[in-house]
XYZ file of C-alpha atoms in Angstrom:
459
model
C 23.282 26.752 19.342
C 23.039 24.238 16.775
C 21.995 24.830 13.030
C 21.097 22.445 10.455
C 21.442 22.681 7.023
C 18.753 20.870 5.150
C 15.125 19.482 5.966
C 15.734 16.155 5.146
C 15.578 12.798 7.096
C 19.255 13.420 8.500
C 18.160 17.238 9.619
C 15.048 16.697 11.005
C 16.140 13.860 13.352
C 19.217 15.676 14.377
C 16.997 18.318 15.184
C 14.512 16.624 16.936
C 17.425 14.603 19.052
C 19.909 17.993 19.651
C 15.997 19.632 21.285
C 15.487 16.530 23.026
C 19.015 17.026 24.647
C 17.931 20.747 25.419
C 19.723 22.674 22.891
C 18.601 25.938 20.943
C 18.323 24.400 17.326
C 17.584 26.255 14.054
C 17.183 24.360 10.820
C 17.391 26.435 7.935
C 15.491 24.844 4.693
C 15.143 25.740 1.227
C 12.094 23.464 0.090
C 10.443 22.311 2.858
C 10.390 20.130 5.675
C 11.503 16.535 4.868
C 13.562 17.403 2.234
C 14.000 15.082 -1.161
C 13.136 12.039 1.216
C 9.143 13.196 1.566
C 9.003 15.964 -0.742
C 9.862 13.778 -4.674
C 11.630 10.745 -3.672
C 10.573 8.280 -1.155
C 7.089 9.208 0.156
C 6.227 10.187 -3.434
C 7.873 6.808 -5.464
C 6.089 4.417 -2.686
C 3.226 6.095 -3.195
C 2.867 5.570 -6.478
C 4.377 1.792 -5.876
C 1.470 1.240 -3.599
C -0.898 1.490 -6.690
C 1.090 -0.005 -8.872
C 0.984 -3.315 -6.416
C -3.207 -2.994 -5.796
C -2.892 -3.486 -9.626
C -0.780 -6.104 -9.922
C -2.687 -7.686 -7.490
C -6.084 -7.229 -9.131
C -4.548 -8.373 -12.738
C -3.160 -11.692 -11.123
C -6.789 -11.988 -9.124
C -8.044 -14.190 -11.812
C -6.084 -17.264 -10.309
C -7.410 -16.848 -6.847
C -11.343 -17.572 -8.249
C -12.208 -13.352 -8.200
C -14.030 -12.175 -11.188
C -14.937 -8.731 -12.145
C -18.807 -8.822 -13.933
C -19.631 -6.247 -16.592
C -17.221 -5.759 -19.420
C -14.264 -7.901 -18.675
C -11.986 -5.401 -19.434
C -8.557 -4.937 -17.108
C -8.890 -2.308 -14.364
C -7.434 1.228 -15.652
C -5.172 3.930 -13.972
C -6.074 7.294 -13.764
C -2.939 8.863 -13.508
C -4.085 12.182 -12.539
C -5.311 11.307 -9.797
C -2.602 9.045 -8.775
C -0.122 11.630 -8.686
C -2.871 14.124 -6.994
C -2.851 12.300 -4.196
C 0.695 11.059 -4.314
C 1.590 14.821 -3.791
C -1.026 15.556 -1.186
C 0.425 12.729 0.761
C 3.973 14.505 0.433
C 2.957 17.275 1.454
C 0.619 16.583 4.427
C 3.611 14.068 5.505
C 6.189 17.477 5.783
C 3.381 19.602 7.273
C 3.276 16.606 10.093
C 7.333 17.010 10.318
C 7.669 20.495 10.222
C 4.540 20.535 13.086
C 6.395 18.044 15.409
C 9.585 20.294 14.913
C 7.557 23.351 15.921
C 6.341 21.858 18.896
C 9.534 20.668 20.320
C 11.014 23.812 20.453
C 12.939 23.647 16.685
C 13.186 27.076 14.994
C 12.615 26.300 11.027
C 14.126 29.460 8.611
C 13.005 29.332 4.974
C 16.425 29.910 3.019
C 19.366 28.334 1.655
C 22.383 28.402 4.269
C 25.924 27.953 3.797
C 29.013 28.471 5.764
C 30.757 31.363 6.558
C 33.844 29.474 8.486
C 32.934 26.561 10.356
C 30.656 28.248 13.339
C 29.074 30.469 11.042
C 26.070 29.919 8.794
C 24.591 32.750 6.586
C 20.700 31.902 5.441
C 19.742 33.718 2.067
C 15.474 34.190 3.196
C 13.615 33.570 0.623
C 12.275 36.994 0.792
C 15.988 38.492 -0.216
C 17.311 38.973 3.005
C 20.106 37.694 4.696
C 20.261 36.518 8.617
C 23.516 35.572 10.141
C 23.778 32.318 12.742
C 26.644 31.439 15.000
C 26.940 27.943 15.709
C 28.678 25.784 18.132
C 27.629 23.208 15.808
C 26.750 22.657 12.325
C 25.281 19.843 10.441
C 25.057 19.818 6.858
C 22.066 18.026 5.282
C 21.365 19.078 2.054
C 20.661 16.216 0.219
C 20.919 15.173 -3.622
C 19.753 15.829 -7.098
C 19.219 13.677 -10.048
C 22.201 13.243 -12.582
C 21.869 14.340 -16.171
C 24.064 14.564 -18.767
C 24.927 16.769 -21.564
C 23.029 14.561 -24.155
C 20.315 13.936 -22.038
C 18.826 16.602 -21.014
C 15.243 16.478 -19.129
C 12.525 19.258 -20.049
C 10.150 18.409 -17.292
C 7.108 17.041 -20.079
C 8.490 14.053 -21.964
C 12.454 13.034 -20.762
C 12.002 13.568 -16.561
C 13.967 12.712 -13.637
C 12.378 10.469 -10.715
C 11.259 14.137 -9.272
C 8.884 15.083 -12.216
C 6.934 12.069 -12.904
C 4.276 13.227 -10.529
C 3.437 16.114 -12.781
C 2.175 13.851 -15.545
C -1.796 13.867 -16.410
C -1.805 11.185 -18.510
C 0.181 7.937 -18.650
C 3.189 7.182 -20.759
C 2.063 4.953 -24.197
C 5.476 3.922 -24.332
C 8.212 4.765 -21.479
C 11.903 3.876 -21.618
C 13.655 3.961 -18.591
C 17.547 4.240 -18.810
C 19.260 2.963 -15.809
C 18.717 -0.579 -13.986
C 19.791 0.469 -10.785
C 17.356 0.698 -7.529
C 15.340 3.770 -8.682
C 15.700 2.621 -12.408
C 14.222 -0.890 -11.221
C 11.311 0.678 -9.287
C 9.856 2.721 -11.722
C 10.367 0.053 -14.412
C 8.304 -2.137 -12.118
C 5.707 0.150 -11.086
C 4.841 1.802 -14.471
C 4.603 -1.747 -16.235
C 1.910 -2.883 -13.988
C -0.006 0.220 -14.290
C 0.002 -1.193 -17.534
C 2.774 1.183 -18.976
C 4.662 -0.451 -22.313
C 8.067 -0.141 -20.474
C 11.580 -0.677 -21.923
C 14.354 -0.639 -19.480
C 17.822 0.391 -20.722
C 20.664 -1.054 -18.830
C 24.512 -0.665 -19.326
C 25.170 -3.597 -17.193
C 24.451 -7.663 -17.680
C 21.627 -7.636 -15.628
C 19.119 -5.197 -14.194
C 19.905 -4.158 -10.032
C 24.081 -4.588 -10.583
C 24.544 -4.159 -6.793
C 22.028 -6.187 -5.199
C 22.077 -10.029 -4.761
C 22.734 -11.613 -7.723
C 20.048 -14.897 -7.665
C 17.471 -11.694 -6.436
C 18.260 -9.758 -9.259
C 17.884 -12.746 -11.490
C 14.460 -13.811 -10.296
C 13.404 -10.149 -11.232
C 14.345 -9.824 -14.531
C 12.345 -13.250 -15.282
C 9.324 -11.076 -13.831
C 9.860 -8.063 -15.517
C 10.040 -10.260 -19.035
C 7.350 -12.173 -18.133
C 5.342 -9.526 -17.285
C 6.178 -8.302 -20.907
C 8.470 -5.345 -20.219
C 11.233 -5.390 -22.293
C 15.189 -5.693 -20.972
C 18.361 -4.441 -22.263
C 21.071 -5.511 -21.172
C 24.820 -4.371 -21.800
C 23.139 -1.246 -23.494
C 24.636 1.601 -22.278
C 22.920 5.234 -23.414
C 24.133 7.351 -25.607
C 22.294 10.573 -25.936
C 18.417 11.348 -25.597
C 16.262 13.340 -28.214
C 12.831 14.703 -28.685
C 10.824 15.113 -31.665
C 7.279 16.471 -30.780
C 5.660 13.778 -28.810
C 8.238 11.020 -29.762
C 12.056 10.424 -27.400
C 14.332 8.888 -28.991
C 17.430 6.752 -26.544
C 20.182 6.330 -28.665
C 22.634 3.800 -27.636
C 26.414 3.980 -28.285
C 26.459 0.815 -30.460
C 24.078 2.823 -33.100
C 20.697 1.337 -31.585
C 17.729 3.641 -31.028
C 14.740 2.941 -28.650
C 11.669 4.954 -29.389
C 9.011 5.973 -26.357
C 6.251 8.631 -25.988
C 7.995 9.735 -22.927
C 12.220 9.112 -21.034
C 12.459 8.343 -17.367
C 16.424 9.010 -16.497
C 17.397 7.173 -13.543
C 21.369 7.904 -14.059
C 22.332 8.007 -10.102
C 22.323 11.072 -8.196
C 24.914 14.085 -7.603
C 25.405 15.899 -3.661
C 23.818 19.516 -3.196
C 27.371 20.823 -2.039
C 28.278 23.460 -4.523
C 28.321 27.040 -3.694
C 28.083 26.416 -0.309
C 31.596 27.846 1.180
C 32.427 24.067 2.122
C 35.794 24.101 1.282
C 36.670 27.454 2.330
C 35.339 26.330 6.248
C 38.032 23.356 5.984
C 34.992 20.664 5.004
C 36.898 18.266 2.927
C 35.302 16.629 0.125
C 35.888 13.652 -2.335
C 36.196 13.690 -6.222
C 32.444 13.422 -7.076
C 31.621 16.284 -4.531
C 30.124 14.514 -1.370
C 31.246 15.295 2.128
C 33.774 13.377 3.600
C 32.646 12.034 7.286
C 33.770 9.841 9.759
C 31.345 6.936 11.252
C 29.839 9.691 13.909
C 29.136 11.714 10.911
C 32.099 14.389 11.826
C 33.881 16.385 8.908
C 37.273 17.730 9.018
C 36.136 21.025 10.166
C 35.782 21.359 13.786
C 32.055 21.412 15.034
C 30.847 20.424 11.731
C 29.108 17.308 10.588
C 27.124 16.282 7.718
C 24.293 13.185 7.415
C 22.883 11.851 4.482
C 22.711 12.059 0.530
C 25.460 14.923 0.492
C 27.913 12.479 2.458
C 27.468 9.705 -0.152
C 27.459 6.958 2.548
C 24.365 4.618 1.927
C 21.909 6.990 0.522
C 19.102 5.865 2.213
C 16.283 7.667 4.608
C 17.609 5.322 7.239
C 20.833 6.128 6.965
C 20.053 10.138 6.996
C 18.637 9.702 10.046
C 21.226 7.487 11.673
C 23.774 9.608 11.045
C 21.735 12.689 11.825
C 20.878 11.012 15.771
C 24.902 10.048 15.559
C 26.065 13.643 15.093
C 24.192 15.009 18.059
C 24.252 12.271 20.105
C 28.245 12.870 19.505
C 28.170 16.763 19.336
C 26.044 17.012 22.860
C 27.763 14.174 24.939
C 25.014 11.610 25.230
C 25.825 8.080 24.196
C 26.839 7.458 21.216
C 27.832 4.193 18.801
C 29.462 4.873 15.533
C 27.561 4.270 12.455
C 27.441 0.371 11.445
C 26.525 -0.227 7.787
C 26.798 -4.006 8.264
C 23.435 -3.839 10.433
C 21.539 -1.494 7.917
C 18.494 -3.172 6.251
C 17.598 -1.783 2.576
C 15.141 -3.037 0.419
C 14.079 -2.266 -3.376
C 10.571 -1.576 -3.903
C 9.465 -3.396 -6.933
C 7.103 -6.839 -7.354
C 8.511 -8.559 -5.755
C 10.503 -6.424 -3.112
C 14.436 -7.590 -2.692
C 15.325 -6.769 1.073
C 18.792 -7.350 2.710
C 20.800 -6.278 5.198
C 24.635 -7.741 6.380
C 26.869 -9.645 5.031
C 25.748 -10.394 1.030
C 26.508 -13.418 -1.370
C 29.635 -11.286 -3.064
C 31.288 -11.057 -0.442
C 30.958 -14.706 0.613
C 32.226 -15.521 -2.534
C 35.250 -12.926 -2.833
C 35.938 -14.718 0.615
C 35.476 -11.462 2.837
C 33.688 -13.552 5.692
C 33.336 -17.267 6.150
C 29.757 -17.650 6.047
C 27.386 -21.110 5.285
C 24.786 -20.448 3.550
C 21.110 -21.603 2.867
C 18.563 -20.813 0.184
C 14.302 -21.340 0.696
C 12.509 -20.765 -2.546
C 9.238 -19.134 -1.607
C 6.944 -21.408 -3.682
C 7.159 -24.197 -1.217
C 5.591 -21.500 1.717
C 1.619 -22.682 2.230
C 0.782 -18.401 3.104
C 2.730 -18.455 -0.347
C 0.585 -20.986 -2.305
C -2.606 -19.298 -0.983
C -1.834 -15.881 -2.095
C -0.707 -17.369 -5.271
C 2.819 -16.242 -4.770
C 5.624 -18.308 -6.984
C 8.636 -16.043 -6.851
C 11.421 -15.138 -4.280
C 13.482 -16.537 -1.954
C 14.742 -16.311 1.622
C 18.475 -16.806 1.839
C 20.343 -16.740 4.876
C 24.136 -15.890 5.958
C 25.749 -18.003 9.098
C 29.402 -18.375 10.794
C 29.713 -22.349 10.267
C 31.133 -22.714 13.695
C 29.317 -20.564 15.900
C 25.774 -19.925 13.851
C 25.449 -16.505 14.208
C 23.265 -15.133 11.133
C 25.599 -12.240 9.614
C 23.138 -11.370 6.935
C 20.266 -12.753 4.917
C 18.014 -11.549 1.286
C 14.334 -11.557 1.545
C 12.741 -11.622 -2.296
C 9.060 -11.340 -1.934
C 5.862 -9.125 -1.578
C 6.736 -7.187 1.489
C 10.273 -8.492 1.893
C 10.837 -4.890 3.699
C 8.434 -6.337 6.623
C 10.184 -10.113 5.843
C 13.523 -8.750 6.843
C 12.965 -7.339 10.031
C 13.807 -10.611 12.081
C 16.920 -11.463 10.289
C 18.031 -7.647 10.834
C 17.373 -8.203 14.716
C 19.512 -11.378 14.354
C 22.162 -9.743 12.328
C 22.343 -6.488 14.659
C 22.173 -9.001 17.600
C 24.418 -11.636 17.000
C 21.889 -14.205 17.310
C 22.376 -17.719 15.867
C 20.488 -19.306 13.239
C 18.957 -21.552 16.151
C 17.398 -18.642 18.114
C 16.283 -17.410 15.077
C 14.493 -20.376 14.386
C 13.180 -21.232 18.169
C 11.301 -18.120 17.751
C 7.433 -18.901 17.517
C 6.295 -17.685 13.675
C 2.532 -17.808 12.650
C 1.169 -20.856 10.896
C 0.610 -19.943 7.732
C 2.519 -16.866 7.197
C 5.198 -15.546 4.686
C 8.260 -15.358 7.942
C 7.651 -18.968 8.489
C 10.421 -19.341 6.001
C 12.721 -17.340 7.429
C 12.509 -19.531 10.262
C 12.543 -22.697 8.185
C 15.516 -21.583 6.262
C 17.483 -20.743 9.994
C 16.276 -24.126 11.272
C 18.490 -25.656 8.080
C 21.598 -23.913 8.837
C 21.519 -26.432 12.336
C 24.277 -28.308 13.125
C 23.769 -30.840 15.653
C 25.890 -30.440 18.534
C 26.490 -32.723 21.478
């Protein structure tokens, strides 16, 4: 018997992989299938994204010769029915989850588990009761919440977390978003070309702290150009409401006024209450479940996947580590979990993929890597679609020329970067990479231009 804990992308796969490998599986879920991932996070956010780039597209359409008769007024969101459908989509895309589960044999239990000793779980059913499981193995998957603080306290109408934008009828006049990290970044960029007066509050020098430098660089020239306003090394304070006015103040006295607050302030795990600790599941000062790379905890037959390990919280990743835990757990083959080989991207315009080695740690000297940069506006697919921003950038070994990791900064980097993410996960060499046939004109022809620059001749 194998229970999961948790709905999300790291429960569902494991459930759909430990069924594959014929055992009796039983994942017990609190608020439906797909957890955070489909339910207010990913599904939901790209959603909304996907509008948010039809707009940008149709405000920039002016340069490409496309006119729009009648008043000559900008195209208009209705929010309403933005977020109508952005939920509908969440929810058809966990009734399509929970469906597949069904038909492979997965038992789903409506409740909220948690351990009672490490082969034990005890699901509180929503309807009161209680229903005992005994495990020979447990994986925990229960995901994260959005941080708040003290002084900043959301009320679900005008300062929100990521999950309750979608309940909005009308669009923000004036929306501050505090926090420049991925989600921060992605709402920033998708409310501001919905046409959204956006001000984005950011403790740090520049906005996406963790991603590629010259990447985050290029987007902060879009975001100001695109006349959202950036504030950097402006680090939040508290957050107030007066009627329909939020006030951010900031600890060096400043105050930045909105109609509405979006906090983007990182996330926390879902771990509390849980009898973790008590079943010998160790975990680390901010609460997260300590794992090892085949997503094993230090109680025996338990493992955890995801948000609540703190890992790489990304769908991806959930999953990954989900597969990795049954894969491990039932005997079938199994590598541990690689983070080098992981592909992420962030979903603003334009889109910042990666995935291997990055530019810090070139520079700190971690790995001896040559590198070469392709600015986008020299790409004819890029000229024709009117495109002036991004980059590829590639990572090599300057003896051998294997590609060890590479940043796509474009529209649809997250399709850009599949082909250095094959090269990266297969140890290919920049000049494989670029003997590899690419479509004349197209957006990867640069990714094989830039590989066909890192060659060294060789005799």
């Amino acid at each position: 018997m194998v229970v999961v804990v948790g709905g999300g992308p790291g429960g569902y796969e494991a459930a759909l992989v430990a069924a594959q490998l014929g055992a009796d599986v039983t994942v017990v879920d609190t608020d439906g299938v797909g957890g955070s991932a489909v339910l207010t996070d990913c599904v939901p956010s790209k959603t909304l994204i996907a509008t948010a780039e039809l707009m940008s597209d149709m405000t920039e359409a002016g340069e490409l010769g496309i006119r729009f008769p009648g008043t000559g007024d900008a195209p208009t969101t209705d929010l309403a029915r933005v977020n109508e459908r952005v939920k509908t989509l969440a929810l058809a895309q966990s009734s399509d989850i929970e469906g597949r589960l069904t038909r492979e044999g997965v038992r789903v239990l409506r409740g909220r588990g948690r351990l009672d000793g490490p082969e034990r779980v005890v699901a509180t059913l929503a309807d009161g009761g209680e229903e005992t499981l005994e495990a020979d193995a447990v994986l925990l998957a229960t995901g994260a919440s959005p941080r708040t603080l003290g002084t900043a306290q959301p009320d679900g109408e005008r300062i929100l977390t990521w999950e309750q934008v979608y309940d909005l009828d009308e669009a923000p006049t004036e929306l501050v978003v505090v926090g420049s990290g991925v989600t921060g970044a992605e709402f920033a960029s998708a409310y501001n070309a919905l046409g959204v007066d956006v001000t984005l509050v950011s403790s740090r020098d520049r906005v996406l702290p963790g991603e590629d430098a010259d990447a985050a660089e290029v987007l902060e020239e879009v975001f100001t150009r695109r006349g959202m306003t950036v504030l950097s090394k402006s680090r939040m304070q508290s957050v107030s409401r007066d009627g329909d006015t939020v006030t951010v103040t900031l600890t060096d006295g400043r105050t930045v006024e909105g109609s509405h607050c979006l906090l983007a302030l990182g996330s926390v795990p879902n771990t509390a209450d849980m009898g973790l600790a008590e079943a010998g599941v160790s975990l680390d000062d901010g609460g997260f479940v300590s794992v090892d790379r085949v997503s094993r905890t230090a109680a025996r037959g338990v493992y955890a996947a995801g948000d609540c390990t703190g890992v790489l919280m990304l769908a991806s990743v959930a999953a990954m580590q989900g597969r990795i835990a049954m894969w491990h757990f039932l005997g079938d083959a199994v590598a541990p979990l690689d983070l080098r080989t992981v592909s992420s991207n962030v979903f603003t315009a334009p889109e910042i993929a990666t995935v291997g080695w990055s530019q810090s740690a070139v520079d700190a000297g971690e790995v001896d890597a040559e590198c070469i940069t392709l600015p986008l506006s020299g790409n004819p697919r890029a000229k024709m679609q009117g495109v002036r921003d991004g980059f590829v950038k590639l990572f090599a070994r300057p003896g051998t020329g294997i590609v060890v990791g590479g940043v796509v900064v474009a529209p649809r980097a997250s399709e850009l970067i599949h082909p250095v993410a094959i090269a990266v996960s297969m140890s290919l060499t920049a000049d494989q990479l670029a003997h590899a046939f690419t479509v004349y004109p197209s957006m990867s022809g640069s990714v094989a231009e830039a590989a066909r620059r890192l060659h060294r001749f060789r005799s």
